Amino acid sequence: MAEQEASGLQVLLHTLQSSSDRESILTILKLLGDLLSVGTDRRIRYMISKGGSEALLQTLVETARTASPDYVILLPLFRLLAKVGLRDKKFGQKALELEALDVTLILARKNLCHSQNLLHCLWALRVFASSVTTGAMLGINGAMELLLKVITPYTQKHTRVIRAAAEVLAALLKSKSNSRRAVNRSYVPSLLRLHQDWHSHDTANSFILIRWALLLCLKRIAKLRSGREAFLAAQGMEILFSTIQNCLDDQSLEPVISIVLQILRQCYPKSPLPLVTTSSAYSFPVPGIITSETPCVLTEEDYEDDGEEEEDKDSDSEDVKEEDDDLETDVNKLSSKPGLDRPEEELMQYKAMCLELSCSFEELESKPGDDLNSDETEYANHRHIPTAASPKGLCLNKDQISGGQEKEVPVQTSLLSRVKMGRSNIHLTSKRGPGMISYQNVHSNGPGIGSSGSDVSSIQASFQEDAWDMDAISCPRISASFSNSAKTRETAKFIDQLLQTHLKPVVFHDPYLYMAKAGITRSVADFTRMAFPDFWGHCPPLSAQPMLQRKCGVQRIKILEDVRRLIQPSDIINKVVFSLDEPWPLQDTASDCLQFCSAFESGNLRKAIHVRQFEYDLLVNADVNSTQHQQWFYFKVSGMRAAIPYRFNIINCEKPNSQFNYGMQLTLYSVKDALLGRPTWVRTGYDICYYKNHYRQRTAITGAASGKCYYTLTFTITFPHAEDACYLAYHYPYTYSALMTHLDILEKSVNHKQIYFRQEVLCQTLGGNSCPLVTITAMPESNSADHLEQFRQRPYQVITARVHPGESNASWVMKGTLEFLVSSDPVARLLRENFIFKIIPMLNPDGVINGNHRCSLRGEDLNRQWLSPSAHLQPTIYHAKGLLHYLDSIGRSPMVFCDFHGHSQKKNVFLYGCSIKETLWQAESTVGTSNLLEDVSYRTLPKILDKLAPAFTMSSCSFLVEKSRASTARIVVWREMGVSRSYTMESSYCGCNQGPYQGLQFGTSDLEEMGAMFCLGLLVLELKSGSCSHQLLTRAAALLNAEEESLDFSLQNRGSSNNSITSELDDEPPCLEEIDYGTDISSDQEGSFSELDRQIQECAFHKDEGEEEEEGTGQGRKTIP
């Protein structure tokens, strides 16, 4: 049957080509039209495969070349040509070879006064022009000049023909040679005038598609540098800017507004960042690092070149699913265990870090409170492993250090109870409508919490006294009490008075101890001041904050404000008010502008430019010894007015997307609020969006074909107080000094008769700071041989964090882990009694201290150095890996290894693990996996956390092994130490889009809760394992006893709800407007083929159209595909 159909179609096509009989040709054309008007594109493609395109084109040429072309034949033939040509990828080339281009142009020229015939010719040209090569040939033959004769100023006649001509012209301008020709022949001013005319006269918005097509022509031309120059010279920015000012809220004009914005962004003159150099303002002398960069003036040529004529992309290759080349498919690399990366005897130095394996009970008892910096065991002679250290700083009285009691750390609610409830009481009462502004909801209107009325009055009165230096109070000196300055000593005395009378207690924090730790912390810039929030402390807000709903049109408003800077600069101040690169003081405290500061631990702000009265451009610093990784920011701003919206633009962001477009807000800490009893980091900001800007990096620096793009994060803040000092940060800061303070307080807080808590130094960093290593387990019940043996045989769990400095959320998760493990919670006791926890809470102290986002002082990502780290260049990674190798060498590899991270692109919390079979399956590898043996328990922990932790989701977890991540901790520990449960745990900077916390941003309490839930997951994992001891099962049964049924019910319910969530959670939720990160988006297409099909179909049913005034509003309002 199929053969009969094929032979029948071939007969029809052969007859069409050979017949000269008019009626036969019309009959065949009608048959083909009926055949192709129903069904799917499959029929058309089948006809193409049988030579249908060639038959139709040949019939066109022969009919058109007669003395008197027969339009009764030509019109249905043109309709068929357009329908078939849209699906034939080689149609343009076929038309060129059969000389159909020339005859169609000739017919179009002859029918300039006959709209019906001309319309059909334009449809054919539209299909021919879809091929860049064919379009270039049409341009050479004068097609554009012909089209500009057809595209007239505003009229209500023949609008369908004008629209078709504008669309053909836009298609032709895909060719760079045609765009150059358009520039050379001054088409840009003509197109602008046409657009202005149609825009001003089309008050009913009946002909939007014509206006859109004219703008598409301009956009195509503007892809060339010469086109942009012509556009700017013709005042194109001013014209388009003014034309859309009064129609931004008109939904029917969305296609026009969208493409105007793209053109404005495309033609905005590219420029370098307003920096002397893109290298970091800080440099650290490290062997092998070149820190100098020659400043240079950038020109337009540095960003883009017109290039040669692009190749024709209309090939006949089928769409093929691209294989993910990053997946590792070499089974040997996936399954083999590499050898040691160092001499085996060197591993013995790590025995001193595992004293729990050799110490007797008496030895453990004799050192209940050893300080991190006290003289300890003699380590192997290596320059990065200290033998002793004696910090110099403030001497604290015992009563000045909080938490000095010898006791276990209490918890308010047992973890099992929290799991049973599903979420903490704080969050049960906190969920609010998604559109509420969060900052105002966090702060009460009453007096400070925890302060008496008289205290608050005295504080408020002190703000009004000129004697107090608010700037010094808000950013106190590390050693203020030892200063020779009378004013500084007076300020220090005032701060001390505030601490004594108005400090709201913060759990596990002590300002005096923090100051002492900050005093011995070494930074590249030698910071002498502390950020007030880190010094004073942070109390989580009483309620969770919802994600910010994106306001419709906010991005285009911000972009238009940026354009207005260029074309209407009368109100532009453009004054540098803060810069790390300028040696002279720039801050003018007497002026009306804000003051900025980032010279403190973890601070990052490189430059601030006062743009307009209440608007500032900000630039963050690149990582030390680097020219990139601009994401983390943390700075102080002061001198603000109350109730004034301030706009801030961070203009040198690098990532092409951000959770700031999907509900995330930055964090703010008000010094005045803290002094009033509200020492809290809160989410803040509105009108937040993130988009590509006009700044570029010179191609010579990037080594790429075009300069690197930068992105703007813009946000608006209305500060709560006048003359306040507020700190703004990308995320809740957590400094190195805060960690060291926290560890000391934890160590002094635990009951050393019950808890083995050992704090020691893993190594010294390149910057001269100690990298702490913490060991937590339970003390043996007695010094009997059996109890000591049980103590020493406990399995290890190894947890690390903060290898990427900007991922401060990882530190908050780690804080929750540490506090839970030393708490009196029954689950924590069971964990301590059955495991030994080795914790490295901060793998990159130098990066954290110096405000880096991703790198070490060498400007390298330490999480890409695990394959072959150097003891001299990557000491923390070298010794962390060495410790793991040592545990492996004595048969004590950890049951679980987990590295805590933060994630800027996704929501929720999730794990990355390693699986050979899943990787090979995902890569569609031909290697058989049936004979591969793999421990499938790597999925157990994430499944448990999916049921336990409200913030965790299994749907975002991945267990693929990528080539590009072969040198990360997760994969190296999995391959080299054989740890099947080797994970990276990612916590979103933003919040959750599933589960009990859906629609809420993460607070520090949520992150700390995740750290505790991770610990609970480890216990449940052990209970589910076949090797779980009878004693642990008995203890766990006794612990769960009353709560077991409720817990199981809760887990089942949460598990079923979480399992219903699909992988679609990985996709960002749609915003109220499309987020355009570049200038080439879907509207750049020359128009939908289905739309052209519709026009042709409509024409076939209405052959007698008259003057076409009926086009009007209905067609004009169709959405541009």
JSON list of N, CA and C in Angstrom, two decimals, residues 439-481:
[
{"chain": "A", "resi": 439, "resn": "TYR", "atom": "N", "xyz": [11.22, 43.12, 55.78]},
{"chain": "A", "resi": 439, "resn": "TYR", "atom": "CA", "xyz": [12.01, 43.87, 56.77]},
{"chain": "A", "resi": 439, "resn": "TYR", "atom": "C", "xyz": [11.11, 44.48, 57.84]},
{"chain": "A", "resi": 440, "resn": "GLN", "atom": "N", "xyz": [10.02, 45.09, 57.39]},
{"chain": "A", "resi": 440, "resn": "GLN", "atom": "CA", "xyz": [9.16, 45.75, 58.35]},
{"chain": "A", "resi": 440, "resn": "GLN", "atom": "C", "xyz": [8.51, 44.73, 59.29]},
{"chain": "A", "resi": 441, "resn": "ASN", "atom": "N", "xyz": [8.28, 43.51, 58.81]},
{"chain": "A", "resi": 441, "resn": "ASN", "atom": "CA", "xyz": [7.63, 42.52, 59.64]},
{"chain": "A", "resi": 441, "resn": "ASN", "atom": "C", "xyz": [8.54, 41.99, 60.74]},
{"chain": "A", "resi": 442, "resn": "VAL", "atom": "N", "xyz": [9.84, 42.12, 60.56]},
{"chain": "A", "resi": 442, "resn": "VAL", "atom": "CA", "xyz": [10.78, 41.59, 61.52]},
{"chain": "A", "resi": 442, "resn": "VAL", "atom": "C", "xyz": [10.92, 42.50, 62.72]},
{"chain": "A", "resi": 443, "resn": "HIS", "atom": "N", "xyz": [10.79, 43.77, 62.50]},
{"chain": "A", "resi": 443, "resn": "HIS", "atom": "CA", "xyz": [11.04, 44.75, 63.56]},
{"chain": "A", "resi": 443, "resn": "HIS", "atom": "C", "xyz": [9.73, 45.22, 64.18]},
{"chain": "A", "resi": 444, "resn": "SER", "atom": "N", "xyz": [9.71, 45.21, 65.46]},
{"chain": "A", "resi": 444, "resn": "SER", "atom": "CA", "xyz": [8.55, 45.72, 66.18]},
{"chain": "A", "resi": 444, "resn": "SER", "atom": "C", "xyz": [8.65, 47.24, 66.28]},
{"chain": "A", "resi": 445, "resn": "ASN", "atom": "N", "xyz": [7.53, 47.85, 66.60]},
{"chain": "A", "resi": 445, "resn": "ASN", "atom": "CA", "xyz": [7.52, 49.30, 66.74]},
{"chain": "A", "resi": 445, "resn": "ASN", "atom": "C", "xyz": [7.81, 49.71, 68.18]},
{"chain": "A", "resi": 446, "resn": "GLY", "atom": "N", "xyz": [7.85, 48.76, 69.07]},
{"chain": "A", "resi": 446, "resn": "GLY", "atom": "CA", "xyz": [8.06, 49.05, 70.48]},
{"chain": "A", "resi": 446, "resn": "GLY", "atom": "C", "xyz": [9.52, 49.17, 70.82]},
{"chain": "A", "resi": 447, "resn": "PRO", "atom": "N", "xyz": [9.80, 49.28, 72.11]},
{"chain": "A", "resi": 447, "resn": "PRO", "atom": "CA", "xyz": [11.19, 49.41, 72.56]},
{"chain": "A", "resi": 447, "resn": "PRO", "atom": "C", "xyz": [11.97, 48.13, 72.35]},
{"chain": "A", "resi": 448, "resn": "GLY", "atom": "N", "xyz": [13.27, 48.21, 72.57]},
{"chain": "A", "resi": 448, "resn": "GLY", "atom": "CA", "xyz": [14.14, 47.07, 72.33]},
{"chain": "A", "resi": 448, "resn": "GLY", "atom": "C", "xyz": [13.78, 45.88, 73.19]},
{"chain": "A", "resi": 449, "resn": "ILE", "atom": "N", "xyz": [13.87, 44.70, 72.58]},
{"chain": "A", "resi": 449, "resn": "ILE", "atom": "CA", "xyz": [13.57, 43.47, 73.29]},
{"chain": "A", "resi": 449, "resn": "ILE", "atom": "C", "xyz": [14.65, 43.23, 74.33]},
{"chain": "A", "resi": 450, "resn": "GLY", "atom": "N", "xyz": [14.24, 42.90, 75.48]},
{"chain": "A", "resi": 450, "resn": "GLY", "atom": "CA", "xyz": [15.20, 42.55, 76.52]},
{"chain": "A", "resi": 450, "resn": "GLY", "atom": "C", "xyz": [15.86, 43.75, 77.17]},
{"chain": "A", "resi": 451, "resn": "SER", "atom": "N", "xyz": [15.40, 44.95, 76.89]},
{"chain": "A", "resi": 451, "resn": "SER", "atom": "CA", "xyz": [15.99, 46.13, 77.51]},
{"chain": "A", "resi": 451, "resn": "SER", "atom": "C", "xyz": [14.92, 46.86, 78.29]},
{"chain": "A", "resi": 452, "resn": "SER", "atom": "N", "xyz": [15.31, 47.45, 79.38]},
{"chain": "A", "resi": 452, "resn": "SER", "atom": "CA", "xyz": [14.35, 48.22, 80.16]},
{"chain": "A", "resi": 452, "resn": "SER", "atom": "C", "xyz": [14.07, 49.54, 79.47]},
{"chain": "A", "resi": 453, "resn": "GLY", "atom": "N", "xyz": [12.96, 50.16, 79.85]},
{"chain": "A", "resi": 453, "resn": "GLY", "atom": "CA", "xyz": [12.60, 51.41, 79.22]},
{"chain": "A", "resi": 453, "resn": "GLY", "atom": "C", "xyz": [13.64, 52.49, 79.43]},
{"chain": "A", "resi": 454, "resn": "SER", "atom": "N", "xyz": [14.19, 52.55, 80.64]},
{"chain": "A", "resi": 454, "resn": "SER", "atom": "CA", "xyz": [15.21, 53.57, 80.91]},
{"chain": "A", "resi": 454, "resn": "SER", "atom": "C", "xyz": [16.46, 53.33, 80.10]},
{"chain": "A", "resi": 455, "resn": "ASP", "atom": "N", "xyz": [16.80, 52.05, 79.90]},
{"chain": "A", "resi": 455, "resn": "ASP", "atom": "CA", "xyz": [17.98, 51.72, 79.11]},
{"chain": "A", "resi": 455, "resn": "ASP", "atom": "C", "xyz": [17.80, 52.20, 77.68]},
{"chain": "A", "resi": 456, "resn": "VAL", "atom": "N", "xyz": [16.63, 51.93, 77.13]},
{"chain": "A", "resi": 456, "resn": "VAL", "atom": "CA", "xyz": [16.37, 52.34, 75.75]},
{"chain": "A", "resi": 456, "resn": "VAL", "atom": "C", "xyz": [16.41, 53.85, 75.63]},
{"chain": "A", "resi": 457, "resn": "SER", "atom": "N", "xyz": [15.84, 54.53, 76.60]},
{"chain": "A", "resi": 457, "resn": "SER", "atom": "CA", "xyz": [15.86, 55.99, 76.56]},
{"chain": "A", "resi": 457, "resn": "SER", "atom": "C", "xyz": [17.28, 56.53, 76.59]},
{"chain": "A", "resi": 458, "resn": "SER", "atom": "N", "xyz": [18.12, 55.93, 77.42]},
{"chain": "A", "resi": 458, "resn": "SER", "atom": "CA", "xyz": [19.50, 56.41, 77.50]},
{"chain": "A", "resi": 458, "resn": "SER", "atom": "C", "xyz": [20.25, 56.15, 76.20]},
{"chain": "A", "resi": 459, "resn": "ILE", "atom": "N", "xyz": [19.94, 55.03, 75.58]},
{"chain": "A", "resi": 459, "resn": "ILE", "atom": "CA", "xyz": [20.59, 54.73, 74.30]},
{"chain": "A", "resi": 459, "resn": "ILE", "atom": "C", "xyz": [20.15, 55.73, 73.25]},
{"chain": "A", "resi": 460, "resn": "GLN", "atom": "N", "xyz": [18.84, 55.97, 73.18]},
{"chain": "A", "resi": 460, "resn": "GLN", "atom": "CA", "xyz": [18.35, 56.91, 72.19]},
{"chain": "A", "resi": 460, "resn": "GLN", "atom": "C", "xyz": [18.91, 58.30, 72.43]},
{"chain": "A", "resi": 461, "resn": "ALA", "atom": "N", "xyz": [19.04, 58.67, 73.68]},
{"chain": "A", "resi": 461, "resn": "ALA", "atom": "CA", "xyz": [19.61, 59.98, 73.99]},
{"chain": "A", "resi": 461, "resn": "ALA", "atom": "C", "xyz": [21.07, 60.04, 73.56]},
{"chain": "A", "resi": 462, "resn": "SER", "atom": "N", "xyz": [21.77, 58.93, 73.74]},
{"chain": "A", "resi": 462, "resn": "SER", "atom": "CA", "xyz": [23.19, 58.94, 73.39]},
{"chain": "A", "resi": 462, "resn": "SER", "atom": "C", "xyz": [23.40, 59.12, 71.89]},
{"chain": "A", "resi": 463, "resn": "PHE", "atom": "N", "xyz": [22.44, 58.68, 71.08]},
{"chain": "A", "resi": 463, "resn": "PHE", "atom": "CA", "xyz": [22.57, 58.86, 69.64]},
{"chain": "A", "resi": 463, "resn": "PHE", "atom": "C", "xyz": [22.59, 60.33, 69.25]},
{"chain": "A", "resi": 464, "resn": "GLN", "atom": "N", "xyz": [21.98, 61.16, 70.10]},
{"chain": "A", "resi": 464, "resn": "GLN", "atom": "CA", "xyz": [21.87, 62.56, 69.76]},
{"chain": "A", "resi": 464, "resn": "GLN", "atom": "C", "xyz": [23.06, 63.37, 70.23]},
{"chain": "A", "resi": 465, "resn": "GLU", "atom": "N", "xyz": [23.95, 62.75, 70.96]},
{"chain": "A", "resi": 465, "resn": "GLU", "atom": "CA", "xyz": [25.10, 63.48, 71.48]},
{"chain": "A", "resi": 465, "resn": "GLU", "atom": "C", "xyz": [26.24, 63.46, 70.48]},
{"chain": "A", "resi": 466, "resn": "ASP", "atom": "N", "xyz": [26.78, 64.64, 70.19]},
{"chain": "A", "resi": 466, "resn": "ASP", "atom": "CA", "xyz": [27.86, 64.74, 69.22]},
{"chain": "A", "resi": 466, "resn": "ASP", "atom": "C", "xyz": [29.14, 64.09, 69.72]},
{"chain": "A", "resi": 467, "resn": "ALA", "atom": "N", "xyz": [29.22, 63.90, 71.03]},
{"chain": "A", "resi": 467, "resn": "ALA", "atom": "CA", "xyz": [30.46, 63.36, 71.59]},
{"chain": "A", "resi": 467, "resn": "ALA", "atom": "C", "xyz": [30.71, 61.93, 71.12]},
{"chain": "A", "resi": 468, "resn": "TRP", "atom": "N", "xyz": [29.63, 61.20, 70.84]},
{"chain": "A", "resi": 468, "resn": "TRP", "atom": "CA", "xyz": [29.80, 59.80, 70.45]},
{"chain": "A", "resi": 468, "resn": "TRP", "atom": "C", "xyz": [30.04, 59.69, 68.96]},
{"chain": "A", "resi": 469, "resn": "ASP", "atom": "N", "xyz": [31.04, 58.93, 68.62]},
{"chain": "A", "resi": 469, "resn": "ASP", "atom": "CA", "xyz": [31.40, 58.70, 67.23]},
{"chain": "A", "resi": 469, "resn": "ASP", "atom": "C", "xyz": [30.66, 57.45, 66.74]},
{"chain": "A", "resi": 470, "resn": "MET", "atom": "N", "xyz": [29.53, 57.66, 66.07]},
{"chain": "A", "resi": 470, "resn": "MET", "atom": "CA", "xyz": [28.71, 56.52, 65.63]},
{"chain": "A", "resi": 470, "resn": "MET", "atom": "C", "xyz": [29.48, 55.62, 64.66]},
{"chain": "A", "resi": 471, "resn": "ASP", "atom": "N", "xyz": [30.33, 56.24, 63.87]},
{"chain": "A", "resi": 471, "resn": "ASP", "atom": "CA", "xyz": [31.09, 55.45, 62.91]},
{"chain": "A", "resi": 471, "resn": "ASP", "atom": "C", "xyz": [32.05, 54.51, 63.62]},
{"chain": "A", "resi": 472, "resn": "ALA", "atom": "N", "xyz": [32.68, 54.99, 64.70]},
{"chain": "A", "resi": 472, "resn": "ALA", "atom": "CA", "xyz": [33.60, 54.16, 65.46]},
{"chain": "A", "resi": 472, "resn": "ALA", "atom": "C", "xyz": [32.85, 53.09, 66.24]},
{"chain": "A", "resi": 473, "resn": "ILE", "atom": "N", "xyz": [31.67, 53.44, 66.75]},
{"chain": "A", "resi": 473, "resn": "ILE", "atom": "CA", "xyz": [30.87, 52.45, 67.48]},
{"chain": "A", "resi": 473, "resn": "ILE", "atom": "C", "xyz": [30.43, 51.33, 66.55]},
{"chain": "A", "resi": 474, "resn": "SER", "atom": "N", "xyz": [30.02, 51.69, 65.33]},
{"chain": "A", "resi": 474, "resn": "SER", "atom": "CA", "xyz": [29.46, 50.71, 64.40]},
{"chain": "A", "resi": 474, "resn": "SER", "atom": "C", "xyz": [30.53, 49.84, 63.76]},
{"chain": "A", "resi": 475, "resn": "CYS", "atom": "N", "xyz": [31.79, 50.25, 63.85]},
{"chain": "A", "resi": 475, "resn": "CYS", "atom": "CA", "xyz": [32.88, 49.44, 63.30]},
{"chain": "A", "resi": 475, "resn": "CYS", "atom": "C", "xyz": [34.07, 49.57, 64.26]},
{"chain": "A", "resi": 476, "resn": "PRO", "atom": "N", "xyz": [33.97, 48.95, 65.43]},
{"chain": "A", "resi": 476, "resn": "PRO", "atom": "CA", "xyz": [34.97, 49.19, 66.49]},
{"chain": "A", "resi": 476, "resn": "PRO", "atom": "C", "xyz": [36.34, 48.64, 66.13]},
{"chain": "A", "resi": 477, "resn": "ARG", "atom": "N", "xyz": [37.34, 49.27, 66.70]},
{"chain": "A", "resi": 477, "resn": "ARG", "atom": "CA", "xyz": [38.72, 48.81, 66.52]},
{"chain": "A", "resi": 477, "resn": "ARG", "atom": "C", "xyz": [38.93, 47.51, 67.30]},
{"chain": "A", "resi": 478, "resn": "ILE", "atom": "N", "xyz": [39.76, 46.66, 66.74]},
{"chain": "A", "resi": 478, "resn": "ILE", "atom": "CA", "xyz": [40.02, 45.37, 67.38]},
{"chain": "A", "resi": 478, "resn": "ILE", "atom": "C", "xyz": [40.69, 45.55, 68.72]},
{"chain": "A", "resi": 479, "resn": "SER", "atom": "N", "xyz": [41.65, 46.48, 68.81]},
{"chain": "A", "resi": 479, "resn": "SER", "atom": "CA", "xyz": [42.37, 46.73, 70.07]},
{"chain": "A", "resi": 479, "resn": "SER", "atom": "C", "xyz": [42.12, 48.14, 70.55]},
{"chain": "A", "resi": 480, "resn": "ALA", "atom": "N", "xyz": [40.86, 48.53, 70.60]},
{"chain": "A", "resi": 480, "resn": "ALA", "atom": "CA", "xyz": [40.52, 49.91, 70.94]},
{"chain": "A", "resi": 480, "resn": "ALA", "atom": "C", "xyz": [40.99, 50.30, 72.33]},
{"chain": "A", "resi": 481, "resn": "SER", "atom": "N", "xyz": [40.97, 49.34, 73.26]},
{"chain": "A", "resi": 481, "resn": "SER", "atom": "CA", "xyz": [41.32, 49.69, 74.65]},
{"chain": "A", "resi": 481, "resn": "SER", "atom": "C", "xyz": [42.79, 50.02, 74.81]}
]
